[in-house]
mmCIF file of C-alpha atoms in Angstrom:
data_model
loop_
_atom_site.group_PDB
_atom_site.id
_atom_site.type_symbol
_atom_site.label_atom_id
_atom_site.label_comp_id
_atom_site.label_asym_id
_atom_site.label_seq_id
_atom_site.Cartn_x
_atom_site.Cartn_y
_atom_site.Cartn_z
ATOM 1 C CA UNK A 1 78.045 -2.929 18.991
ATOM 2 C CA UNK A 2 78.299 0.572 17.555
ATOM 3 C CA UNK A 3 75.201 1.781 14.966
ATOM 4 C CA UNK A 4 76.690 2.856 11.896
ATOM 5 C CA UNK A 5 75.179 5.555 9.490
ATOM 6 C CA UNK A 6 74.937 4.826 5.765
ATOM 7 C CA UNK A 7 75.157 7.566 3.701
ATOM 8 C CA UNK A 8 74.470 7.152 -0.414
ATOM 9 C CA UNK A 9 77.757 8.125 -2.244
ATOM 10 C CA UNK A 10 76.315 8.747 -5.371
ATOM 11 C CA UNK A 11 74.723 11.761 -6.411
ATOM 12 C CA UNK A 12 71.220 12.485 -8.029
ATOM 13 C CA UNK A 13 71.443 12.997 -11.953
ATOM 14 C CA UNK A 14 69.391 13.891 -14.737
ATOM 15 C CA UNK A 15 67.108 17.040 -14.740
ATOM 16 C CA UNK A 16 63.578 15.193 -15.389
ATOM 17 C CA UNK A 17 62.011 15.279 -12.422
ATOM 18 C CA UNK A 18 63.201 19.063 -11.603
ATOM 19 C CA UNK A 19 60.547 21.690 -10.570
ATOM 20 C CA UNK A 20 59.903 24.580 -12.772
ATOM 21 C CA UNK A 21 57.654 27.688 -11.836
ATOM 22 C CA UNK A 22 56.723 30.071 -14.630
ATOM 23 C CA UNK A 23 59.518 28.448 -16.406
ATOM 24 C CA UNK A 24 61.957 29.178 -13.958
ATOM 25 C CA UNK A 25 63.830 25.740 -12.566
ATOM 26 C CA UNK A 26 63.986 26.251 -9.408
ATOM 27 C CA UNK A 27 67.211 25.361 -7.386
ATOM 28 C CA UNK A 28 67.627 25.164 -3.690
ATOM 29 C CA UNK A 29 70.818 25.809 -1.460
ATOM 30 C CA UNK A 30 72.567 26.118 1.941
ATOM 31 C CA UNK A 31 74.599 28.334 3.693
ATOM 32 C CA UNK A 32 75.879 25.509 6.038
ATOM 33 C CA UNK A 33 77.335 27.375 9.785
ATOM 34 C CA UNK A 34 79.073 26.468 12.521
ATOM 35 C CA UNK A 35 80.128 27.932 15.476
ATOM 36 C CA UNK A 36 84.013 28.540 15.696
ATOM 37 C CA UNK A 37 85.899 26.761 18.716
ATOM 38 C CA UNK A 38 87.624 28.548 20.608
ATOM 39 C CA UNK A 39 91.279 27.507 21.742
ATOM 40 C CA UNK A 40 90.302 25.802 24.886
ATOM 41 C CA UNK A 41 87.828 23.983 23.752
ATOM 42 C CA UNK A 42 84.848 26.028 24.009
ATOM 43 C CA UNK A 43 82.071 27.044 21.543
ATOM 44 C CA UNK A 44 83.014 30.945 20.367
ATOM 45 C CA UNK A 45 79.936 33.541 18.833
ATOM 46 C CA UNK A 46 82.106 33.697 15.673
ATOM 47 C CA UNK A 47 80.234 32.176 12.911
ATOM 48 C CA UNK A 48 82.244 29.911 10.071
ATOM 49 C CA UNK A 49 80.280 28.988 7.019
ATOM 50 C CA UNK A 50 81.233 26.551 4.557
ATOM 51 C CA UNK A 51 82.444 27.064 0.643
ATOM 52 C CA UNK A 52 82.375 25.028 -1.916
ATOM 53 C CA UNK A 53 84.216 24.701 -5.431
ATOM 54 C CA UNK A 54 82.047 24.597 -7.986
ATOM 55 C CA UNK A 55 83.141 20.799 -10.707
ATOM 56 C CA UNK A 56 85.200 23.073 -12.827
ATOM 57 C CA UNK A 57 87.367 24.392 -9.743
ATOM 58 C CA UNK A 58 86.883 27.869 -10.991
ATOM 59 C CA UNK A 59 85.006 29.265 -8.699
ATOM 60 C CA UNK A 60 83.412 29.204 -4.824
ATOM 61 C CA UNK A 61 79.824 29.131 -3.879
ATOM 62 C CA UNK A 62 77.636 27.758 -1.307
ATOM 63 C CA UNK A 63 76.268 24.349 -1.978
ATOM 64 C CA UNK A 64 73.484 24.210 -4.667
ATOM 65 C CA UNK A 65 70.829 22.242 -7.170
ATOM 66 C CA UNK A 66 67.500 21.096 -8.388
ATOM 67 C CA UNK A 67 64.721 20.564 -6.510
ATOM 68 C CA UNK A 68 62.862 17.862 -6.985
ATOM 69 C CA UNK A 69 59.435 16.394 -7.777
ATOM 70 C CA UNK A 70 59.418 13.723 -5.192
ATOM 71 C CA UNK A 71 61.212 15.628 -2.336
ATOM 72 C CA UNK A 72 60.276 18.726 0.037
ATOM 73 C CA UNK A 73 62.119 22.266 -0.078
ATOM 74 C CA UNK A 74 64.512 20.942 3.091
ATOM 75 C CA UNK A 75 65.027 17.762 1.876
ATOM 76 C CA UNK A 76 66.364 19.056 -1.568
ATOM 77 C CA UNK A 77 68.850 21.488 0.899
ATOM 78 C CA UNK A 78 69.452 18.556 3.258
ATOM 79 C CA UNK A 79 70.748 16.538 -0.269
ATOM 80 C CA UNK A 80 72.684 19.011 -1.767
ATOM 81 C CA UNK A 81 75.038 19.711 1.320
ATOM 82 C CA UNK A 82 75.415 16.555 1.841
ATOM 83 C CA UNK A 83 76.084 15.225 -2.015
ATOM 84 C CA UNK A 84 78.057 18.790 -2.709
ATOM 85 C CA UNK A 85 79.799 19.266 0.434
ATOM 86 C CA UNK A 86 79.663 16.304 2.535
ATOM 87 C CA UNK A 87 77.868 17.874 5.708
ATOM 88 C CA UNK A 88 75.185 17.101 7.585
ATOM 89 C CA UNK A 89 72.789 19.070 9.776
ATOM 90 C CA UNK A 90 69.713 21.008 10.899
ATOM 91 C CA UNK A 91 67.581 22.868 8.463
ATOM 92 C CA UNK A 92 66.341 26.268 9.352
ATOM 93 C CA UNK A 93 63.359 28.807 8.259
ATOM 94 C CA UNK A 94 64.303 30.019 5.062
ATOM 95 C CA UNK A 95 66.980 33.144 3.929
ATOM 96 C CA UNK A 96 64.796 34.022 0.752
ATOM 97 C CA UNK A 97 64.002 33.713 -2.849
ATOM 98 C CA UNK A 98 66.226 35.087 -5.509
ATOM 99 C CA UNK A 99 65.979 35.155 -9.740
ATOM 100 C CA UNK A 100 68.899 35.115 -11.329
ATOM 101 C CA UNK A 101 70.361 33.827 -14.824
ATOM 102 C CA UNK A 102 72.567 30.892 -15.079
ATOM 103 C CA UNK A 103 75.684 31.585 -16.316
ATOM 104 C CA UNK A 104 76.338 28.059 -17.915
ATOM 105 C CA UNK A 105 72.285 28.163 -19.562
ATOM 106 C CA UNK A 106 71.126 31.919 -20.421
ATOM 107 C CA UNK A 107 68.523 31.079 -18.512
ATOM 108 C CA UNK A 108 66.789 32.707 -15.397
ATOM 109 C CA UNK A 109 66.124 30.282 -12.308
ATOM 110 C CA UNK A 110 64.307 31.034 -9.273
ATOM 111 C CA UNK A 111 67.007 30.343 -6.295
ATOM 112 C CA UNK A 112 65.718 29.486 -2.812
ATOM 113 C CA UNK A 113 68.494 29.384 0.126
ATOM 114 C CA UNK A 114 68.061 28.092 3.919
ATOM 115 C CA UNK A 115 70.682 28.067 6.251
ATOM 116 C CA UNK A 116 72.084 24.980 7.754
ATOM 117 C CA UNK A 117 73.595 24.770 11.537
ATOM 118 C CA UNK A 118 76.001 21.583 10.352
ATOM 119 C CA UNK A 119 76.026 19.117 13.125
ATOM 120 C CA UNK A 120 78.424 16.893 11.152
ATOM 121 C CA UNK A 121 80.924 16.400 8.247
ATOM 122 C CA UNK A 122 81.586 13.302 6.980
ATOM 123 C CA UNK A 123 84.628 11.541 5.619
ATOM 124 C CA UNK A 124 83.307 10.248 2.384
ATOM 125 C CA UNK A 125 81.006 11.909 0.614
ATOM 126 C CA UNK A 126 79.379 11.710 -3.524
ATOM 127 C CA UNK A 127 80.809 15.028 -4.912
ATOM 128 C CA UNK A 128 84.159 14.907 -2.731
ATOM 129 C CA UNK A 129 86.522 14.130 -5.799
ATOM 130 C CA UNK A 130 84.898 16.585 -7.673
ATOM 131 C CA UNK A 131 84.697 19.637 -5.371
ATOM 132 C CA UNK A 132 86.467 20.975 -2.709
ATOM 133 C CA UNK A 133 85.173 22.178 0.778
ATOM 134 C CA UNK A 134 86.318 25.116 2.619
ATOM 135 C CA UNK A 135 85.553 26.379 5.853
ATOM 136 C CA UNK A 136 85.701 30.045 6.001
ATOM 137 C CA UNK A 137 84.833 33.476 8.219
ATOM 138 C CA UNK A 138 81.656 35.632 6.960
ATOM 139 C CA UNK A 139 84.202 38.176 5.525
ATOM 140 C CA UNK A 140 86.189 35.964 3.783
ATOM 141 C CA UNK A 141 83.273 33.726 2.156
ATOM 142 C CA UNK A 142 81.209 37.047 1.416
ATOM 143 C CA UNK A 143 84.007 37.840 -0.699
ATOM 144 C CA UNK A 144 85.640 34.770 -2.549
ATOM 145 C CA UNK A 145 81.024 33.724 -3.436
ATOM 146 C CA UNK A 146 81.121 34.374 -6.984
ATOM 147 C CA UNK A 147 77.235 34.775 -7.071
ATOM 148 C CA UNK A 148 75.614 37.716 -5.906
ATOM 149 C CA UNK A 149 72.426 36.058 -4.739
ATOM 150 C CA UNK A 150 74.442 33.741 -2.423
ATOM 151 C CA UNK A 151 76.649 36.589 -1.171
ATOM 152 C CA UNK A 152 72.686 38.740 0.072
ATOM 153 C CA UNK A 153 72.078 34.936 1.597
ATOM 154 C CA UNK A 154 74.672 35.352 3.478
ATOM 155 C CA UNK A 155 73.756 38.220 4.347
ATOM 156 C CA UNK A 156 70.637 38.055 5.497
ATOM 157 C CA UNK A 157 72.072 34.589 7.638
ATOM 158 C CA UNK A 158 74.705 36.873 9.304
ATOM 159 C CA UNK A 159 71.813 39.597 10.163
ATOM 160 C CA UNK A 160 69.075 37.081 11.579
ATOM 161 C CA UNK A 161 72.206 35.399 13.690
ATOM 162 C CA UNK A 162 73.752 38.660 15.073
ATOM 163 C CA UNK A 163 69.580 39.942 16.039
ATOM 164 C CA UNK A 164 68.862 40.279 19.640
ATOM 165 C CA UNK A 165 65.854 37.898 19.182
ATOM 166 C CA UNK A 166 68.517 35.469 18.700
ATOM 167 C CA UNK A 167 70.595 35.903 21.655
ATOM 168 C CA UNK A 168 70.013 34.031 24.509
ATOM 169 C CA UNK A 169 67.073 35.126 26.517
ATOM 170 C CA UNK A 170 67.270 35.127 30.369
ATOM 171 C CA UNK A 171 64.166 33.423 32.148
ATOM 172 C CA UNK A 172 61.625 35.057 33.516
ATOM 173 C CA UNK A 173 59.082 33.983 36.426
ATOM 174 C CA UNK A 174 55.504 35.335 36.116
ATOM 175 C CA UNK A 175 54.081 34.938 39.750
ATOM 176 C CA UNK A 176 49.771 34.982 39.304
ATOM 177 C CA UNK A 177 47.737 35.444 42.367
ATOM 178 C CA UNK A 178 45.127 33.404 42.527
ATOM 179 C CA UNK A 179 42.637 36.134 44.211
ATOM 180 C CA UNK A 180 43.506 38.599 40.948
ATOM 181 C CA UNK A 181 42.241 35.557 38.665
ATOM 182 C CA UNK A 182 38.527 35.475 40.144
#
């Protein structure tokens, strides 16, 4: 008998238990990645990253919202992706910290953005009738963002990904003598 996964399809509401610092809300976000497949199969170095429509349709961003009283920094990223754009998937050290002013509130908000290696994407998910997903290249997505704060995410994402210290390392044997170690 196969384990199913239950994921809640409804979404978190209400802005009373948001977090605020020196006024700001503060709203936390993904850049959700994946690695491109190549035609036969195998894993390519080409990074996709996922878009999503914002409820009104009338623009593309990366997934987005309040954090929360009773959550941690990941767990509010973890919730949006999956409530915004239905993916699922492994939290990494963070991109940065941005301030910028809502559009919809005249307000400022402090923006925090992690990137997220997306292990799956499911079928049904809260926000799916209300938003659509896209999977795009770094060029492409860089330019259809509408926010600027999301677009130096990215950019910062595509920067730590493409540094050496993230390229496979080959192995190295350190051989001790025991004589040199008395």
């Amino acid at each position: 008998m196969g384990v199913e996964k239950m994921v809640c399809l409804a979404s978190r509401t209400g802005r009373q238990f948001q977090r605020y610092n020196k006024g700001r809300r503060q709203v936390v976000g993904c850049v959700p990645y994946r690695f491109k497949l190549s035609n036969d199969g195998k894993i390519s170095d080409e990074v996709e990253v996922l878009v999503i429509s914002s409820q009104k349709g009338h623009a593309l961003m990366f997934p987005k919202g309040g954090w929360e009283l009773d959550e941690s920094v990941e767990e509010a990223a973890s919730r949006e992706c999956r409530e915004e754009a239905g993916v699922l998937g492994n939290i990494e050290h963070q991109l940065g910290k941005w301030d910028f002013l809502s559009k919809s509130r005249g307000t400022y908000y402090e923006g925090l953005m992690f990137p997220m290696l997306v292990t799956e994407q499911l079928e049904l998910w809260p926000e799916q009738h209300l938003r659509q997903r896209i999977w795009m290249n770094v060029t492409e997505a860089r330019e259809a963002c509408r926010d600027w704060w999301m677009k130096e995410a990215l950019d910062v994402l595509v920067e730590r990904l493409s540094s050496p210290m993230n390229q496979p390392k080959e192995e190295k044997t350190i051989s001790i003598s025991i004589e040199t170690m008395c």
